[in-house]
mmCIF file of C-alpha atoms (C1' of nucleotides) in Angstrom:
data_model
loop_
_atom_site.group_PDB
_atom_site.id
_atom_site.type_symbol
_atom_site.label_atom_id
_atom_site.label_comp_id
_atom_site.label_asym_id
_atom_site.label_seq_id
_atom_site.Cartn_x
_atom_site.Cartn_y
_atom_site.Cartn_z
ATOM 1 C CA MET A 18 -163.994 -96.116 205.904
ATOM 2 C CA PRO A 19 -166.562 -93.531 205.054
ATOM 3 C CA GLU A 20 -167.950 -94.269 201.624
ATOM 4 C CA LEU A 21 -170.531 -92.196 199.798
ATOM 5 C CA PRO A 22 -173.468 -92.821 202.202
ATOM 6 C CA GLU A 23 -171.335 -92.026 205.240
ATOM 7 C CA VAL A 24 -169.951 -88.804 203.775
ATOM 8 C CA GLU A 25 -173.442 -87.835 202.616
ATOM 9 C CA THR A 26 -174.750 -88.425 206.140
ATOM 10 C CA ILE A 27 -172.114 -86.108 207.569
ATOM 11 C CA ARG A 28 -172.817 -83.571 204.839
ATOM 12 C CA SER A 29 -176.499 -83.364 205.665
ATOM 13 C CA CYS A 30 -175.716 -82.977 209.373
ATOM 14 C CA LEU A 31 -173.342 -80.087 208.690
ATOM 15 C CA GLU A 32 -175.845 -78.318 206.460
ATOM 16 C CA ALA A 33 -177.416 -76.904 209.611
ATOM 17 C CA HIS A 34 -174.420 -74.547 209.803
ATOM 18 C CA GLN A 35 -175.034 -72.844 206.498
ATOM 19 C CA GLY A 36 -174.656 -69.129 206.988
ATOM 20 C CA ALA A 37 -172.507 -69.431 210.098
ATOM 21 C CA ARG A 38 -169.169 -67.617 210.123
ATOM 22 C CA ILE A 39 -165.835 -69.173 211.034
ATOM 23 C CA VAL A 40 -164.578 -67.354 214.102
ATOM 24 C CA LYS A 41 -161.577 -69.485 214.994
ATOM 25 C CA VAL A 42 -159.592 -72.422 213.608
ATOM 26 C CA GLU A 43 -157.270 -74.656 215.568
ATOM 27 C CA VAL A 44 -154.881 -77.060 213.873
ATOM 28 C CA LYS A 45 -153.442 -79.692 216.163
ATOM 29 C CA ARG A 46 -151.458 -81.451 213.468
ATOM 30 C CA ALA A 47 -150.208 -79.325 210.618
ATOM 31 C CA ASP A 48 -149.445 -82.309 208.375
ATOM 32 C CA ILE A 49 -153.103 -83.208 207.870
ATOM 33 C CA ILE A 50 -153.322 -80.097 205.673
ATOM 34 C CA ARG A 51 -152.447 -81.658 202.345
ATOM 35 C CA ARG A 52 -152.670 -78.552 200.261
ATOM 36 C CA ALA A 53 -153.273 -74.894 201.006
ATOM 37 C CA ASP A 54 -154.085 -72.472 198.196
ATOM 38 C CA PHE A 55 -154.515 -69.836 200.912
ATOM 39 C CA GLU A 56 -153.552 -69.317 204.501
ATOM 40 C CA LEU A 57 -155.424 -70.994 207.296
ATOM 41 C CA ARG A 58 -156.004 -67.635 208.979
ATOM 42 C CA ASP A 59 -157.771 -66.442 205.836
ATOM 43 C CA LEU A 60 -160.637 -68.701 206.888
ATOM 44 C CA ILE A 61 -161.492 -66.412 209.787
ATOM 45 C CA GLY A 62 -164.547 -64.338 209.012
ATOM 46 C CA LEU A 63 -165.659 -66.421 206.030
ATOM 47 C CA SER A 64 -169.123 -67.936 206.172
ATOM 48 C CA ILE A 65 -170.248 -71.395 205.174
ATOM 49 C CA LYS A 66 -172.210 -70.906 201.981
ATOM 50 C CA GLY A 67 -173.011 -74.572 201.566
ATOM 51 C CA VAL A 68 -171.913 -78.087 202.359
ATOM 52 C CA GLY A 69 -171.323 -80.285 199.354
ATOM 53 C CA ARG A 70 -170.001 -83.737 198.633
ATOM 54 C CA ARG A 71 -168.075 -85.131 195.687
ATOM 55 C CA GLY A 72 -167.398 -88.859 195.866
ATOM 56 C CA LYS A 73 -166.009 -89.417 199.326
ATOM 57 C CA TYR A 74 -164.916 -85.791 199.746
ATOM 58 C CA LEU A 75 -166.771 -83.324 201.918
ATOM 59 C CA ASP A 76 -166.772 -79.792 200.503
ATOM 60 C CA LEU A 77 -167.389 -76.807 202.767
ATOM 61 C CA VAL A 78 -168.118 -73.998 200.343
ATOM 62 C CA LEU A 79 -166.986 -70.709 201.828
ATOM 63 C CA SER A 80 -167.816 -67.119 201.021
ATOM 64 C CA GLY A 81 -165.112 -65.603 198.866
ATOM 65 C CA ARG A 82 -164.658 -68.573 196.540
ATOM 66 C CA GLY A 83 -162.778 -70.779 198.961
ATOM 67 C CA HIS A 84 -163.338 -74.407 199.787
ATOM 68 C CA LEU A 85 -162.415 -76.386 202.869
ATOM 69 C CA ILE A 86 -162.290 -79.972 201.700
ATOM 70 C CA LEU A 87 -162.174 -82.940 204.033
ATOM 71 C CA HIS A 88 -161.512 -86.605 203.348
ATOM 72 C CA MET A 89 -162.032 -89.168 206.089
ATOM 73 C CA GLY A 90 -159.722 -91.883 204.795
ATOM 74 C CA MET A 91 -160.358 -95.045 206.777
ATOM 75 C CA SER A 92 -160.895 -93.778 210.284
ATOM 76 C CA GLY A 93 -161.806 -90.108 209.990
ATOM 77 C CA ARG A 94 -164.733 -88.424 211.724
ATOM 78 C CA VAL A 95 -166.281 -85.001 211.266
ATOM 79 C CA TYR A 96 -168.867 -83.949 213.779
ATOM 80 C CA GLN A 97 -170.133 -80.975 215.712
ATOM 81 C CA VAL A 98 -170.220 -80.491 219.447
ATOM 82 C CA GLU A 99 -171.854 -77.834 221.577
ATOM 83 C CA GLU A 100 -169.234 -77.701 224.306
ATOM 84 C CA PRO A 101 -165.618 -77.090 223.270
ATOM 85 C CA GLY A 102 -164.537 -78.568 226.571
ATOM 86 C CA GLN A 103 -165.551 -82.021 225.384
ATOM 87 C CA ILE A 104 -162.955 -82.234 222.586
ATOM 88 C CA GLU A 105 -160.385 -84.168 224.539
ATOM 89 C CA ALA A 106 -160.663 -87.240 222.353
ATOM 90 C CA PRO A 107 -157.378 -88.418 220.856
ATOM 91 C CA HIS A 108 -156.458 -87.757 217.228
ATOM 92 C CA VAL A 109 -158.318 -84.480 216.900
ATOM 93 C CA HIS A 110 -156.478 -82.579 214.169
ATOM 94 C CA LEU A 111 -158.701 -79.661 213.284
ATOM 95 C CA ILE A 112 -161.297 -77.689 215.234
ATOM 96 C CA ILE A 113 -163.492 -75.062 213.626
ATOM 97 C CA TYR A 114 -165.400 -72.633 215.834
ATOM 98 C CA LEU A 115 -168.501 -71.108 214.285
ATOM 99 C CA SER A 116 -170.409 -67.913 215.000
ATOM 100 C CA ASN A 117 -173.503 -69.965 215.886
ATOM 101 C CA GLN A 118 -171.605 -71.439 218.838
ATOM 102 C CA ALA A 119 -171.193 -74.819 217.118
ATOM 103 C CA VAL A 120 -167.768 -76.410 217.032
ATOM 104 C CA ILE A 121 -166.817 -78.725 214.175
ATOM 105 C CA VAL A 122 -164.250 -81.392 214.972
ATOM 106 C CA TYR A 123 -162.115 -83.322 212.503
ATOM 107 C CA GLN A 124 -160.327 -86.360 213.864
ATOM 108 C CA ASP A 125 -158.606 -89.256 212.154
ATOM 109 C CA ALA A 126 -156.658 -91.880 214.048
ATOM 110 C CA ARG A 127 -154.887 -93.401 211.058
ATOM 111 C CA ARG A 128 -154.423 -90.102 209.244
ATOM 112 C CA PHE A 129 -155.157 -91.607 205.846
ATOM 113 C CA GLY A 130 -157.573 -88.746 205.342
ATOM 114 C CA GLY A 131 -156.711 -85.120 204.910
ATOM 115 C CA VAL A 132 -157.725 -81.488 204.619
ATOM 116 C CA TRP A 133 -157.351 -79.256 201.582
ATOM 117 C CA LEU A 134 -157.776 -75.496 201.326
ATOM 118 C CA VAL A 135 -158.774 -75.094 197.708
ATOM 119 C CA LYS A 136 -159.625 -72.047 195.638
ATOM 120 C CA ASP A 137 -161.074 -73.794 192.610
ATOM 121 C CA THR A 138 -162.586 -77.251 192.988
ATOM 122 C CA ARG A 139 -162.849 -77.954 189.266
ATOM 123 C CA ASP A 140 -159.281 -79.123 188.948
ATOM 124 C CA PHE A 141 -159.304 -80.605 192.430
ATOM 125 C CA PHE A 142 -162.164 -82.968 191.603
ATOM 126 C CA SER A 143 -161.234 -83.475 187.960
ATOM 127 C CA HIS A 144 -159.815 -86.952 188.557
ATOM 128 C CA LEU A 145 -163.126 -88.239 189.922
ATOM 129 C CA GLY A 146 -165.610 -90.233 187.875
ATOM 130 C CA VAL A 147 -169.365 -89.981 187.731
ATOM 131 C CA GLU A 148 -171.489 -89.732 190.860
ATOM 132 C CA PRO A 149 -173.172 -93.139 191.187
ATOM 133 C CA LEU A 150 -176.490 -91.587 192.219
ATOM 134 C CA ALA A 151 -176.532 -89.214 189.265
ATOM 135 C CA ARG A 152 -178.495 -89.959 186.090
ATOM 136 C CA ALA A 153 -175.237 -89.972 184.184
ATOM 137 C CA PHE A 154 -174.390 -93.214 185.934
ATOM 138 C CA ASN A 155 -176.541 -95.609 183.955
ATOM 139 C CA THR A 156 -176.348 -98.856 182.006
ATOM 140 C CA ASP A 157 -174.822 -97.150 178.976
ATOM 141 C CA TYR A 158 -172.105 -95.477 181.040
ATOM 142 C CA LEU A 159 -171.087 -98.605 182.922
ATOM 143 C CA GLU A 160 -171.278 -100.819 179.854
ATOM 144 C CA LYS A 161 -168.913 -98.461 178.052
ATOM 145 C CA ALA A 162 -166.561 -98.371 181.028
ATOM 146 C CA LEU A 163 -166.478 -102.175 181.251
ATOM 147 C CA LYS A 164 -166.043 -102.883 177.569
ATOM 148 C CA GLY A 165 -162.949 -104.933 176.874
ATOM 149 C CA ARG A 166 -161.727 -104.689 180.449
ATOM 150 C CA LYS A 167 -160.379 -107.794 182.140
ATOM 151 C CA ILE A 168 -160.070 -106.307 185.584
ATOM 152 C CA ALA A 169 -162.309 -107.865 188.256
ATOM 153 C CA ILE A 170 -165.646 -106.085 188.389
ATOM 154 C CA LYS A 171 -165.275 -105.323 192.089
ATOM 155 C CA THR A 172 -161.863 -103.733 191.590
ATOM 156 C CA LEU A 173 -163.336 -101.616 188.814
ATOM 157 C CA LEU A 174 -166.218 -100.450 191.005
ATOM 158 C CA LEU A 175 -163.654 -99.198 193.518
ATOM 159 C CA ASP A 176 -161.832 -97.117 190.895
ATOM 160 C CA GLN A 177 -162.780 -93.562 191.833
ATOM 161 C CA ARG A 178 -161.763 -92.302 188.382
ATOM 162 C CA LEU A 179 -164.695 -94.205 186.881
ATOM 163 C CA ILE A 180 -167.283 -93.998 189.649
ATOM 164 C CA SER A 181 -166.703 -91.887 192.727
ATOM 165 C CA GLY A 182 -168.053 -92.909 196.087
ATOM 166 C CA ILE A 183 -168.231 -96.699 196.143
ATOM 167 C CA GLY A 184 -165.975 -98.374 198.714
ATOM 168 C CA ASN A 185 -165.349 -101.880 199.918
ATOM 169 C CA ILE A 186 -168.580 -102.414 201.847
ATOM 170 C CA TYR A 187 -171.038 -101.127 199.254
ATOM 171 C CA ALA A 188 -169.160 -102.838 196.410
ATOM 172 C CA ASP A 189 -169.590 -106.235 198.068
ATOM 173 C CA GLU A 190 -173.206 -105.508 198.930
ATOM 174 C CA ALA A 191 -174.122 -104.306 195.442
ATOM 175 C CA LEU A 192 -172.510 -107.339 193.791
ATOM 176 C CA PHE A 193 -174.316 -109.729 196.125
ATOM 177 C CA ARG A 194 -177.633 -108.048 195.409
ATOM 178 C CA SER A 195 -176.874 -108.338 191.682
ATOM 179 C CA GLY A 196 -175.940 -112.013 191.828
ATOM 180 C CA ILE A 197 -172.554 -111.244 190.247
ATOM 181 C CA LEU A 198 -169.278 -112.721 191.479
ATOM 182 C CA PRO A 199 -166.749 -110.038 192.512
ATOM 183 C CA ASP A 200 -163.908 -111.536 190.468
ATOM 184 C CA ARG A 201 -165.782 -111.672 187.185
ATOM 185 C CA PRO A 202 -163.784 -109.995 184.417
ATOM 186 C CA SER A 203 -165.564 -106.676 183.925
ATOM 187 C CA GLY A 204 -165.951 -107.131 180.192
ATOM 188 C CA SER A 205 -167.740 -110.457 180.641
ATOM 189 C CA LEU A 206 -170.886 -108.884 182.080
ATOM 190 C CA SER A 207 -173.935 -108.989 179.840
ATOM 191 C CA ARG A 208 -175.958 -105.837 179.174
ATOM 192 C CA ARG A 209 -178.658 -107.244 181.440
ATOM 193 C CA GLU A 210 -176.152 -107.831 184.250
ATOM 194 C CA VAL A 211 -174.813 -104.303 183.911
ATOM 195 C CA GLU A 212 -178.351 -102.979 184.170
ATOM 196 C CA VAL A 213 -179.047 -105.020 187.302
ATOM 197 C CA LEU A 214 -175.739 -103.932 188.833
ATOM 198 C CA VAL A 215 -176.354 -100.233 188.200
ATOM 199 C CA ARG A 216 -179.742 -100.500 189.895
ATOM 200 C CA ALA A 217 -178.286 -102.434 192.823
ATOM 201 C CA ILE A 218 -175.516 -99.866 193.342
ATOM 202 C CA LYS A 219 -177.997 -96.987 193.419
ATOM 203 C CA LYS A 220 -180.367 -98.859 195.679
ATOM 204 C CA VAL A 221 -177.783 -99.968 198.234
ATOM 205 C CA LEU A 222 -176.235 -96.483 198.367
ATOM 206 C CA ARG A 223 -179.664 -94.903 198.892
ATOM 207 C CA GLN A 224 -180.467 -97.393 201.631
ATOM 208 C CA GLY A 225 -177.136 -96.627 203.247
ATOM 209 C CA ILE A 226 -178.005 -92.925 203.262
ATOM 210 C CA GLU A 227 -181.483 -93.616 204.648
ATOM 211 C CA GLN A 228 -179.907 -95.610 207.465
ATOM 212 C CA ARG A 229 -177.413 -92.799 208.125
ATOM 213 C CA GLY A 230 -174.412 -94.864 207.046
ATOM 214 C CA THR A 231 -172.682 -98.051 208.123
ATOM 215 C CA THR A 232 -170.871 -98.142 211.433
ATOM 216 C CA PHE A 233 -168.698 -101.197 211.076
ATOM 217 C CA ARG A 234 -166.199 -99.821 213.496
ATOM 218 C CA ASP A 235 -165.191 -96.184 213.340
ATOM 219 C CA PHE A 236 -167.875 -94.305 211.464
ATOM 220 C CA ARG A 237 -169.901 -91.651 213.279
ATOM 221 C CA ASP A 238 -172.274 -89.106 211.756
ATOM 222 C CA GLY A 239 -172.172 -85.331 212.100
ATOM 223 C CA TYR A 240 -173.373 -85.595 215.672
ATOM 224 C CA ASN A 241 -170.870 -88.330 216.553
ATOM 225 C CA GLN A 242 -173.645 -90.948 216.511
ATOM 226 C CA MET A 243 -173.472 -94.418 214.954
ATOM 227 C CA GLY A 244 -175.129 -95.241 211.652
ATOM 228 C CA GLY A 245 -177.650 -98.024 211.120
ATOM 229 C CA PHE A 246 -176.872 -99.791 207.844
ATOM 230 C CA GLN A 247 -174.600 -102.371 209.492
ATOM 231 C CA ASP A 248 -177.821 -104.164 210.489
ATOM 232 C CA HIS A 249 -178.792 -104.423 206.819
ATOM 233 C CA LEU A 250 -175.513 -105.752 205.432
ATOM 234 C CA LYS A 251 -176.069 -109.067 203.699
ATOM 235 C CA VAL A 252 -172.497 -110.220 203.098
ATOM 236 C CA TYR A 253 -169.932 -107.681 204.288
ATOM 237 C CA GLY A 254 -168.333 -108.819 207.530
ATOM 238 C CA ARG A 255 -170.385 -112.039 207.521
ATOM 239 C CA PHE A 256 -167.734 -114.595 206.558
ATOM 240 C CA ARG A 257 -168.955 -118.129 207.396
ATOM 241 C CA GLU A 258 -172.406 -116.882 208.328
ATOM 242 C CA PRO A 259 -175.319 -118.339 206.333
ATOM 243 C CA CYS A 260 -176.200 -116.549 203.124
ATOM 244 C CA PRO A 261 -179.431 -114.621 203.737
ATOM 245 C CA THR A 262 -180.804 -116.031 200.479
ATOM 246 C CA CYS A 263 -179.717 -119.673 200.319
ATOM 247 C CA GLY A 264 -178.226 -120.440 203.743
ATOM 248 C CA GLN A 265 -174.844 -121.605 202.446
ATOM 249 C CA PRO A 266 -171.872 -120.232 204.395
ATOM 250 C CA LEU A 267 -170.588 -116.966 202.931
ATOM 251 C CA GLU A 268 -167.070 -116.801 201.521
ATOM 252 C CA ARG A 269 -164.293 -114.305 202.057
ATOM 253 C CA VAL A 270 -161.308 -113.837 199.764
ATOM 254 C CA ARG A 271 -158.736 -111.163 199.101
ATOM 255 C CA LEU A 272 -159.287 -109.374 195.830
ATOM 256 C CA GLY A 273 -157.071 -106.528 194.727
ATOM 257 C CA GLY A 274 -155.778 -106.345 198.275
ATOM 258 C CA ARG A 275 -159.268 -105.844 199.687
ATOM 259 C CA SER A 276 -161.291 -108.188 201.858
ATOM 260 C CA THR A 277 -164.151 -109.448 199.686
ATOM 261 C CA HIS A 278 -167.355 -111.168 200.792
ATOM 262 C CA TYR A 279 -169.770 -113.124 198.611
ATOM 263 C CA CYS A 280 -171.999 -116.161 198.272
ATOM 264 C CA ALA A 281 -170.526 -118.842 196.008
ATOM 265 C CA HIS A 282 -173.988 -120.279 195.430
ATOM 266 C CA CYS A 283 -176.034 -117.162 194.679
ATOM 267 C CA GLN A 284 -173.465 -115.151 192.700
ATOM 268 C CA HIS A 285 -172.319 -116.196 189.233
ATOM 269 C "C1'" DC B 3 -153.360 -102.631 180.616
ATOM 270 C "C1'" DG B 4 -153.745 -105.517 184.855
ATOM 271 C "C1'" DC B 5 -152.118 -107.065 188.840
ATOM 272 C "C1'" DT B 6 -149.381 -107.284 193.222
ATOM 273 C "C1'" DA B 7 -147.132 -105.296 196.816
ATOM 274 C "C1'" DG B 8 -145.806 -101.513 199.380
ATOM 275 C "C1'" DT B 9 -146.761 -97.011 201.612
ATOM 276 C "C1'" DC B 10 -149.022 -93.741 204.665
ATOM 277 C "C1'" DC B 11 -150.919 -94.623 210.288
ATOM 278 C "C1'" DT B 12 -153.244 -96.380 214.822
ATOM 279 C "C1'" DG B 13 -156.446 -99.372 217.123
ATOM 280 C "C1'" DT B 14 -158.514 -103.707 217.971
ATOM 281 C "C1'" DC B 15 -158.980 -108.391 217.965
ATOM 282 C "C1'" DT B 16 -157.230 -113.282 217.862
ATOM 283 C "C1'" DG B 17 -154.352 -116.938 219.001
ATOM 284 C "C1'" DC B 18 -150.587 -118.669 221.454
ATOM 285 C "C1'" DT C 5 -151.840 -111.158 231.334
ATOM 286 C "C1'" DG C 6 -148.586 -110.332 227.690
ATOM 287 C "C1'" DC C 7 -147.216 -110.286 223.169
ATOM 288 C "C1'" DA C 8 -146.960 -110.995 218.151
ATOM 289 C "C1'" DG C 9 -149.413 -110.892 214.086
ATOM 290 C "C1'" DA C 10 -153.388 -110.064 211.301
ATOM 291 C "C1'" DC C 11 -156.548 -106.965 209.842
ATOM 292 C "C1'" DA C 12 -159.329 -102.617 209.138
ATOM 293 C "C1'" DG C 13 -164.334 -98.914 205.461
ATOM 294 C "C1'" DG C 14 -158.907 -95.413 201.199
ATOM 295 C "C1'" DA C 15 -155.845 -93.918 197.792
ATOM 296 C "C1'" DC C 16 -151.568 -93.551 195.699
ATOM 297 C "C1'" DT C 17 -147.130 -95.398 193.586
ATOM 298 C "C1'" DA C 18 -143.592 -98.519 191.752
ATOM 299 C "C1'" DG C 19 -142.536 -102.532 189.420
ATOM 300 C "C1'" DC C 20 -143.300 -106.461 186.550
#
DNA sequence: CGCTAGTCCTGTCTGC
DNA sequence: TGCAGACAGGACTAGC
């Protein structure tokens, strides 16, 4: 679920807790901890030095070189509450109590997400590709990555080893805005098309962040509030609705196992 | 390399 | 109303 704009939205919400100390940690389900370089109780007393994001991972940087890393999978939420008594919602797996009285809640119904206690993030993030909003993600980079590849361009955009942060919604939206069909063999894109696509990816991700993410179903921001970008989606979730550009009914197919939305008239 | 299918899970919606 | 089946924003693996 949460793609780059959603995780970034949560990240900026949690930034308010920079400097706060962890006073207590409750784990409701031990198996959501996917890796622990140190003990959970070692978190007590550490302060939050910063809140980062890498791809779709949220990175709580702790004093003493530790990181508490969260991934939301499909249905995960991370948000803060003022009153601990209000955390009765189902599927709460981790609760972090801070010295500033805030309580951070991690919940994930489907448990596709996870939590990692990591000492050094360099190796942890080493499998991830370029940040799509970074300068390093440009026409040259994508053109090189596409060269000779036959894989469908949408499937390639979802490969986190090449570009980290794009998910199903923003892939469909970026391709629509670029006028490129999702199943085009990656290597068949012209330099001009690659350029247009890179710009569209950056633009749609930035708009998603501005709108505080897309709440298609589960997503909530760091205050457990819905995002706003769902009102700006042009194709995702709009099967059979008229294309916002040409009015023809939008199509939906399955591509690489993922639901894929596009306009057969506007995208080539 | 590229592609499909399966896996991890629960919730929600649709059609009968 | 009940129930079965499809489907869901992610990521990994096995197999061909």
